[in-house]
PDB file of C-alpha atoms in Angstrom:
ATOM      1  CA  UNK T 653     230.881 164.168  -2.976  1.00 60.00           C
ATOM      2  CA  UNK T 654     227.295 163.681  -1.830  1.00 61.00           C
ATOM      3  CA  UNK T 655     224.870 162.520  -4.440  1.00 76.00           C
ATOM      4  CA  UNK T 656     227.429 160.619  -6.271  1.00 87.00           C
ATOM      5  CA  UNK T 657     227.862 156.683  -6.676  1.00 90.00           C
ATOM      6  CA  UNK T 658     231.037 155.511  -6.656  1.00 92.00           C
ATOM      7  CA  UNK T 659     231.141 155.068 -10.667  1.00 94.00           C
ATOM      8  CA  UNK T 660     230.485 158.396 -11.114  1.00 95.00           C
ATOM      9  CA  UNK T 661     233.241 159.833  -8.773  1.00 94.00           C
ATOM     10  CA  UNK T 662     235.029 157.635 -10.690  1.00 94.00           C
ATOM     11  CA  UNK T 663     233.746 159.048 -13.832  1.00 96.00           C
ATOM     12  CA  UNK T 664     234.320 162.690 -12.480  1.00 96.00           C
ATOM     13  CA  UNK T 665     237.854 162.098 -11.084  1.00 95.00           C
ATOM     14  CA  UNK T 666     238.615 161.700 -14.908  1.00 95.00           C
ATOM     15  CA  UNK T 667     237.181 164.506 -16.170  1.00 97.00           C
ATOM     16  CA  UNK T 668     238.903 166.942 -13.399  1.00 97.00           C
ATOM     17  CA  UNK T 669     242.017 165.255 -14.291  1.00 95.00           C
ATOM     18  CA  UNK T 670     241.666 166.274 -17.990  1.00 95.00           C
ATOM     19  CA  UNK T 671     243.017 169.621 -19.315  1.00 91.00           C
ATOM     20  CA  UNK T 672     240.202 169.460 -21.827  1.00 96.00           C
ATOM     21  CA  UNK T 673     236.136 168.358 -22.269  1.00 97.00           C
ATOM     22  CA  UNK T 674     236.227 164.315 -22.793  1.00 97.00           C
ATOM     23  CA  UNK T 675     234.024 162.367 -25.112  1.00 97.00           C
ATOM     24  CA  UNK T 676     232.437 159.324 -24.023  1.00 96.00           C
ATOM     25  CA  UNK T 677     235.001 157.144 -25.822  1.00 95.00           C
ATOM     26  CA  UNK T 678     238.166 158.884 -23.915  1.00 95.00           C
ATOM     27  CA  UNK T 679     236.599 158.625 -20.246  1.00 96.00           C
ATOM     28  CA  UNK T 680     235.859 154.845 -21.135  1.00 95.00           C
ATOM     29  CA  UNK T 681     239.518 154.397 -22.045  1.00 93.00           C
ATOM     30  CA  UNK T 682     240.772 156.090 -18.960  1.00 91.00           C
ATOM     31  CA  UNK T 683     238.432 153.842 -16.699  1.00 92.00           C
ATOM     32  CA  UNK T 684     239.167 150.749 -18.615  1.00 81.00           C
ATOM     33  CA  UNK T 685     242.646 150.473 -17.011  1.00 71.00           C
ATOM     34  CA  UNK T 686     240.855 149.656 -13.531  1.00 73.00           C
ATOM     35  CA  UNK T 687     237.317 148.535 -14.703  1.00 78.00           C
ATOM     36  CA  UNK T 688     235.552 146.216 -17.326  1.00 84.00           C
ATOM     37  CA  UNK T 689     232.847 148.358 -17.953  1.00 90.00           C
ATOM     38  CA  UNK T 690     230.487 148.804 -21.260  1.00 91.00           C
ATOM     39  CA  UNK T 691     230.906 152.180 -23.300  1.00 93.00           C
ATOM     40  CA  UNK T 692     226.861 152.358 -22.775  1.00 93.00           C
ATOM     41  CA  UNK T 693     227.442 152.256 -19.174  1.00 94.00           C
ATOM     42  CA  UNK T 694     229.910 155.151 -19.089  1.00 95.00           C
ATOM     43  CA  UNK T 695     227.963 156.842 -21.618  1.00 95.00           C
ATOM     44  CA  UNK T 696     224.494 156.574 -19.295  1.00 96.00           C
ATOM     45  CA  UNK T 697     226.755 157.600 -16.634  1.00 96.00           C
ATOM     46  CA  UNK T 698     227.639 160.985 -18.276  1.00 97.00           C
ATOM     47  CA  UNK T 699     224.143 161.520 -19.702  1.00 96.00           C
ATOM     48  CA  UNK T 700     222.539 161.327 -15.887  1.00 96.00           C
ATOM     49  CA  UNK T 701     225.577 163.345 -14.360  1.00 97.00           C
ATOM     50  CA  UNK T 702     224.286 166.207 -17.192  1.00 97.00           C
ATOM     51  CA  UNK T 703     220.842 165.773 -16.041  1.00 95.00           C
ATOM     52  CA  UNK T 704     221.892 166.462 -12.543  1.00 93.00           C
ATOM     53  CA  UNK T 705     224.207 169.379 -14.036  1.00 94.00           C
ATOM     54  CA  UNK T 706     227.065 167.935 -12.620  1.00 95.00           C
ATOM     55  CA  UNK T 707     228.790 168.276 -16.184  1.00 97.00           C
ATOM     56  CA  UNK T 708     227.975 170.049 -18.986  1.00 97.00           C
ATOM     57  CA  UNK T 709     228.291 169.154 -22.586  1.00 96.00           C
ATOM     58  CA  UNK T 710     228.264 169.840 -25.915  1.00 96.00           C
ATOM     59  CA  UNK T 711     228.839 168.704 -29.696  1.00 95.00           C
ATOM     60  CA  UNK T 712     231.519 167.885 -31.040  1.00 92.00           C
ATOM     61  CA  UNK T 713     231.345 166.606 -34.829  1.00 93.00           C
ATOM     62  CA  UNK T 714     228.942 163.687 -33.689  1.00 92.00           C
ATOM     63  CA  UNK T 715     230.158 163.442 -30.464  1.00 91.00           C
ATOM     64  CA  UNK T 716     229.148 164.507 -26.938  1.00 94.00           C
ATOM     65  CA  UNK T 717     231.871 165.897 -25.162  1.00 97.00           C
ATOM     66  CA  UNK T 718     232.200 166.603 -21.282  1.00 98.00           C
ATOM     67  CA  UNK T 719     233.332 168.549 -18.899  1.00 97.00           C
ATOM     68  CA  UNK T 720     233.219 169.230 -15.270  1.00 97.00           C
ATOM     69  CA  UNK T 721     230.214 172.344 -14.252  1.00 96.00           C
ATOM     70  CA  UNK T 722     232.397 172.769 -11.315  1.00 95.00           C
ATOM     71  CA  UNK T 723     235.528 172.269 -10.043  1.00 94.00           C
ATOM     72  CA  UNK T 724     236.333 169.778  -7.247  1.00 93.00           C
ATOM     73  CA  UNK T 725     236.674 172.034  -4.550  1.00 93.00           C
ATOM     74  CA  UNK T 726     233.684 174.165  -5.299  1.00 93.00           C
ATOM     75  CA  UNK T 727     231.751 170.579  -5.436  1.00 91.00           C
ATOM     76  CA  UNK T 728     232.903 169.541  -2.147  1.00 89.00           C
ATOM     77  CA  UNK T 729     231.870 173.106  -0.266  1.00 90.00           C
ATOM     78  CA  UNK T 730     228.684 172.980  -1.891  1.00 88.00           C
ATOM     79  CA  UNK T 731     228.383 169.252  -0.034  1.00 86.00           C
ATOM     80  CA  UNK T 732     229.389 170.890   3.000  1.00 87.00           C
ATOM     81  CA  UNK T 733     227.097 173.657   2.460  1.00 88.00           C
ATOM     82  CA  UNK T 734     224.591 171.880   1.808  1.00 86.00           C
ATOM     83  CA  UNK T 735     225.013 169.437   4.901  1.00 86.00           C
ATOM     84  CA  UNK T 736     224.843 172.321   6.730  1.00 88.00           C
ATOM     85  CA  UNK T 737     221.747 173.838   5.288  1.00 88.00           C
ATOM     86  CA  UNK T 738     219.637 171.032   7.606  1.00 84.00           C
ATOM     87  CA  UNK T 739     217.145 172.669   9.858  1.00 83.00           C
ATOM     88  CA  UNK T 740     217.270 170.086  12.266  1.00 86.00           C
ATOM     89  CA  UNK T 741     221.364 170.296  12.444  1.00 87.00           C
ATOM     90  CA  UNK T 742     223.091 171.996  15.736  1.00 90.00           C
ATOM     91  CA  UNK T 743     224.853 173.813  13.298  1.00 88.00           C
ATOM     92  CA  UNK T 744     227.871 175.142  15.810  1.00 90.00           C
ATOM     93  CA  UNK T 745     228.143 171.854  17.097  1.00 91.00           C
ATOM     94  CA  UNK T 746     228.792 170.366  13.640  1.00 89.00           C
ATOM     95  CA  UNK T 747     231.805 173.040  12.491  1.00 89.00           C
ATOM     96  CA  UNK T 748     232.896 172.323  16.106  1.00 90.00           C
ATOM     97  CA  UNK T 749     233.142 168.221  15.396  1.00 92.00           C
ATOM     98  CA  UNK T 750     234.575 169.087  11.823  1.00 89.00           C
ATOM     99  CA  UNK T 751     237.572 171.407  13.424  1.00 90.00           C
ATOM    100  CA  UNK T 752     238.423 168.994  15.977  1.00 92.00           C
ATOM    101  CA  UNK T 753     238.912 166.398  13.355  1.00 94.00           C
ATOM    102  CA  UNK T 754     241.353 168.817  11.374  1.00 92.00           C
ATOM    103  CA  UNK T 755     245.326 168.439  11.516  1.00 94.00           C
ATOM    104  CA  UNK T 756     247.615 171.085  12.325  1.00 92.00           C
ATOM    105  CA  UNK T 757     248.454 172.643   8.664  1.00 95.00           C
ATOM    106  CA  UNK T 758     244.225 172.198   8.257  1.00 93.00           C
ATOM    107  CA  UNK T 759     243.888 174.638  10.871  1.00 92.00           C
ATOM    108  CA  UNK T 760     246.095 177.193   9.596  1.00 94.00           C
ATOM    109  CA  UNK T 761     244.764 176.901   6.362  1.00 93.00           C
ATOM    110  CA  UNK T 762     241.078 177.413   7.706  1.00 92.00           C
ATOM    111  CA  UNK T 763     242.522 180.052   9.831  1.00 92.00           C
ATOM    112  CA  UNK T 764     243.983 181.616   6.353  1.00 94.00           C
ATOM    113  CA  UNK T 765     240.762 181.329   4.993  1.00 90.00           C
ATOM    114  CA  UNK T 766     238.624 183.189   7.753  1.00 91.00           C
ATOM    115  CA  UNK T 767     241.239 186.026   7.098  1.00 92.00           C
ATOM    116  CA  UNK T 768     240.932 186.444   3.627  1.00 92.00           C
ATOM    117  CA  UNK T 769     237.211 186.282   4.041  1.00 91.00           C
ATOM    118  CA  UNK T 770     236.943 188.827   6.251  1.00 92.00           C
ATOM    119  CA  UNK T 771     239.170 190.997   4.904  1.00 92.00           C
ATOM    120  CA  UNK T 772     236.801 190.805   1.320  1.00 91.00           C
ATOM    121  CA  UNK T 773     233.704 191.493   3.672  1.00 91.00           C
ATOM    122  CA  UNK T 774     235.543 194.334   5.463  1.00 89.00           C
ATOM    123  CA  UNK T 775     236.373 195.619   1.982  1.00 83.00           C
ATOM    124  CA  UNK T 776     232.697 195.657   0.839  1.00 79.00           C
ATOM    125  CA  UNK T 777     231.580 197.628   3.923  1.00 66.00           C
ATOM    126  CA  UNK T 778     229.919 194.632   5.496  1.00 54.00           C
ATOM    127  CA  UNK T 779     230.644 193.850   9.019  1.00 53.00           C
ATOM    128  CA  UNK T 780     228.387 191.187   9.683  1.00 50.00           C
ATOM    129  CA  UNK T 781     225.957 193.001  12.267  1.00 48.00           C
TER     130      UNK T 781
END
């Protein structure tokens, strides 16, 4: 996940892992197993990954509580996007490095993937020229 230090991957693994919005107080329990940290540090954590609209959150009785803006996946192809998106980049030359680093059942999934989005684009009358 570009942009991200480590704690807050950290912090962020949590919250996707949660079936609900966290408060400050639960994500510091869940890293505490693994890390010695300060509530204020997990709390500054959460406060700049809402100012970078990674999360969003709201109140909750006195409490801030968090949640994800995105999910995971949507995250990580925004990255790639993104990555992408340089004007300097040979941008064939990069999807070709990423494919030839892919397994097998990678490939078939991708391969899935270009089907299903070209069936939705053939389906919306677009045909790409």
């Amino acid at each position: 996940m570009a942009g991200l230090g480590e704690l807050e991957r950290a912090v962020m693994e949590r919250l996707w892992a949660a079936d609900r919005p966290l408060s400050v107080r639960e994500v510091h329990s869940a890293l505490g197993s693994e890390r010695d940290l300060a509530y204020t540090t997990v709390m500054t954590v959460l406060d700049r990954l809402a100012k970078k609209s990674v999360v969003t959150r709201e109140r909750e009785g006195r409490a801030w509580i968090y949640r994800p803006a995105q999910s995971r996946e949507s995250m990580v192809a925004e990255a790639m996007h993104t990555a992408l998106d340089d004007r300097d980049l040979d941008r064939s030359a990069a999807l070709m490095a990423f494919v030839d680093r892919v397994s097998p059942d990678e490939m078939a999934l991708l391969r899935e993937a270009l089907g299903e989005v070209e069936a939705r684009h053939r389906g919306h009358g677009t045909d790409g020229g």
